[in-house]
XYZ file of C-alpha atoms in Angstrom:
198
model
C 17.332 -1.677 -0.001
C 15.862 -5.024 -0.989
C 12.131 -5.550 -1.333
C 12.177 -8.026 1.568
C 10.528 -7.084 4.841
C 12.447 -4.380 6.630
C 13.963 -5.883 9.775
C 17.014 -3.691 10.365
C 16.605 -0.304 11.969
C 18.787 2.778 11.914
C 20.177 3.214 15.429
C 20.168 7.005 15.059
C 16.586 7.194 13.749
C 15.409 4.733 16.396
C 16.946 6.801 19.191
C 15.586 10.101 17.823
C 12.050 8.785 17.283
C 12.120 6.890 20.593
C 12.849 10.157 22.449
C 9.955 11.867 20.678
C 7.544 9.040 21.505
C 8.668 9.139 25.134
C 7.913 12.861 25.241
C 4.498 12.406 23.571
C 3.515 9.638 26.020
C 4.521 11.820 28.967
C 2.664 14.836 27.517
C -0.466 12.690 27.339
C -0.230 12.078 31.079
C 1.367 8.638 31.264
C 4.361 7.475 33.269
C 7.006 6.134 30.873
C 8.890 4.558 33.764
C 6.167 2.067 34.591
C 6.695 -1.567 33.569
C 4.241 -1.715 30.670
C 5.659 1.400 29.019
C 9.396 0.949 29.577
C 10.061 -0.347 26.067
C 7.084 1.235 24.320
C 8.929 4.267 22.885
C 11.553 2.027 21.278
C 8.957 -0.426 19.972
C 6.930 2.455 18.544
C 10.037 3.926 16.889
C 10.791 0.585 15.219
C 7.154 0.091 14.235
C 7.093 3.507 12.539
C 10.249 2.676 10.594
C 8.680 -0.588 9.433
C 5.373 1.057 8.511
C 7.112 3.762 6.473
C 9.828 1.631 4.833
C 8.307 2.386 1.423
C 10.179 5.683 1.315
C 13.427 3.726 0.982
C 12.176 1.383 -1.751
C 11.992 1.903 -5.518
C 8.769 0.445 -6.924
C 9.801 0.803 -10.571
C 13.056 -1.051 -9.865
C 11.098 -3.902 -8.258
C 8.893 -4.213 -11.355
C 11.852 -4.043 -13.750
C 13.573 -6.878 -11.861
C 10.927 -9.369 -13.059
C 9.762 -8.288 -16.516
C 9.663 -10.938 -19.223
C 8.921 -10.903 -22.945
C 5.655 -12.689 -23.626
C 3.059 -12.567 -26.407
C 0.072 -12.974 -24.045
C -2.218 -9.991 -24.560
C -5.312 -10.688 -22.476
C -6.223 -9.267 -19.080
C -4.084 -10.269 -16.076
C -5.752 -9.660 -12.701
C -4.354 -9.920 -9.184
C -7.207 -9.276 -6.789
C -7.787 -9.191 -3.032
C -4.266 -7.914 -2.293
C -4.232 -7.022 1.407
C -2.954 -3.559 2.166
C -2.160 -1.669 5.357
C -1.193 1.981 5.376
C -1.139 5.076 7.575
C -3.389 8.058 6.924
C -1.170 11.121 6.626
C -3.739 13.360 8.342
C -3.899 11.539 11.691
C -1.222 8.811 11.383
C -3.932 6.230 11.992
C -4.172 3.007 9.971
C -6.324 2.347 6.976
C -6.562 -1.145 5.570
C -8.314 -3.111 2.899
C -7.762 -4.717 -0.477
C -6.382 -3.705 -3.838
C -7.483 -5.217 -7.144
C -5.084 -4.675 -10.040
C -5.226 -5.632 -13.706
C -3.112 -4.974 -16.750
C -3.172 -6.000 -20.399
C 0.359 -6.880 -21.540
C 1.975 -5.221 -24.516
C 4.841 -7.640 -25.203
C 5.977 -7.808 -21.556
C 4.567 -9.484 -18.462
C 5.726 -9.108 -14.871
C 6.206 -11.734 -12.154
C 2.905 -11.882 -10.300
C 4.462 -11.443 -6.837
C 5.779 -8.030 -7.877
C 2.300 -6.533 -8.066
C 1.559 -7.009 -4.328
C 5.092 -5.745 -3.608
C 4.289 -2.519 -5.467
C 1.163 -2.138 -3.322
C 3.259 -2.579 -0.145
C 5.941 -0.113 -1.239
C 3.436 2.696 -1.765
C 1.222 1.688 1.184
C 4.166 1.802 3.599
C 4.326 5.578 3.489
C 2.128 8.277 5.004
C -0.734 8.213 2.536
C -4.169 9.177 1.373
C -6.072 6.460 -0.464
C -6.536 8.594 -3.557
C -2.786 9.145 -3.999
C -1.999 5.513 -3.192
C -4.319 4.415 -6.022
C -2.695 6.797 -8.504
C 0.880 5.908 -7.504
C 0.266 2.184 -8.041
C -1.497 2.878 -11.347
C 1.204 5.228 -12.662
C 4.085 2.965 -11.603
C 2.687 -0.055 -13.465
C 1.670 2.046 -16.466
C 4.979 3.917 -16.783
C 7.256 0.934 -16.071
C 5.543 -1.997 -17.777
C 3.991 0.125 -20.568
C 1.014 -2.230 -20.996
C -2.016 -1.725 -23.227
C -3.925 -0.739 -20.101
C -3.926 -0.767 -16.297
C -6.758 -0.772 -13.749
C -6.546 -0.307 -9.982
C -9.403 -0.440 -7.460
C -8.805 -0.059 -3.725
C -11.417 -0.684 -1.023
C -10.362 0.377 2.472
C -11.597 1.132 5.968
C -10.071 4.133 7.702
C -9.506 4.160 11.456
C -9.567 7.977 11.426
C -13.268 7.658 10.506
C -13.967 4.635 12.703
C -12.225 5.514 15.989
C -12.560 9.309 15.993
C -14.348 12.038 14.055
C -17.602 10.702 12.625
C -17.015 7.237 14.206
C -18.651 5.251 11.408
C -17.495 1.652 11.814
C -19.027 0.189 8.669
C -17.942 2.699 6.050
C -15.664 1.590 3.225
C -13.926 3.954 0.815
C -13.450 2.853 -2.793
C -11.034 4.542 -5.195
C -10.213 3.581 -8.766
C -7.974 4.491 -11.643
C -7.864 3.380 -15.266
C -5.395 3.840 -18.114
C -5.319 2.779 -21.751
C -7.712 -0.019 -22.741
C -9.446 0.175 -19.338
C -10.743 3.619 -20.240
C -13.077 1.781 -22.644
C -16.318 0.981 -20.843
C -16.512 -2.666 -22.019
C -12.979 -3.482 -20.794
C -13.557 -1.667 -17.528
C -16.843 -3.500 -16.971
C -15.187 -6.873 -17.623
C -12.548 -6.055 -14.994
C -15.121 -4.860 -12.450
C -17.242 -7.972 -13.042
C -14.240 -10.280 -12.585
C -13.065 -8.690 -9.328
C -16.567 -8.868 -7.861
C -17.041 -12.563 -8.674
C -15.834 -15.502 -6.624
C -14.239 -17.995 -8.968
C -14.311 -21.660 -7.974
């Protein structure tokens, strides 16, 4: 499957998931035959396929498709990458931003591929901790840079809408490999992602 947005849906999966959504809606006490809900099970089935399309995509292959030899060996940062995912515990959204850096080791990657990697792993049932590690490991193992850093800041609807119902909480996770395990390199990265450059 290409790394473009998923717009085609399996007829079989759509029908199977649609039937399950119809049953869930009815079990919750709603009337699936009323106007506003007539197409909801099908829409929900297609939405779930879109939101979990990452299972059908190969993040390493996406990175390898745009790797180039280059002697540049300073920090490359792509920050404020929007991300939207589904918490695997409640299938409720969490959303926020990823900040990613790497130090090349003879190879660079097309900058658009880094947000694509975020999307591929985010469009699965996730926990933020695993999402951080998957992005980190994919870049580290595929690009083999001198170092990789990933920081994700996200708000979780499972904490905001239910449970503790804390609307202003933000969860931050991070991971560092190679040169970013050195405190001075890590601090430079953290300083750069917190600053507004203009």
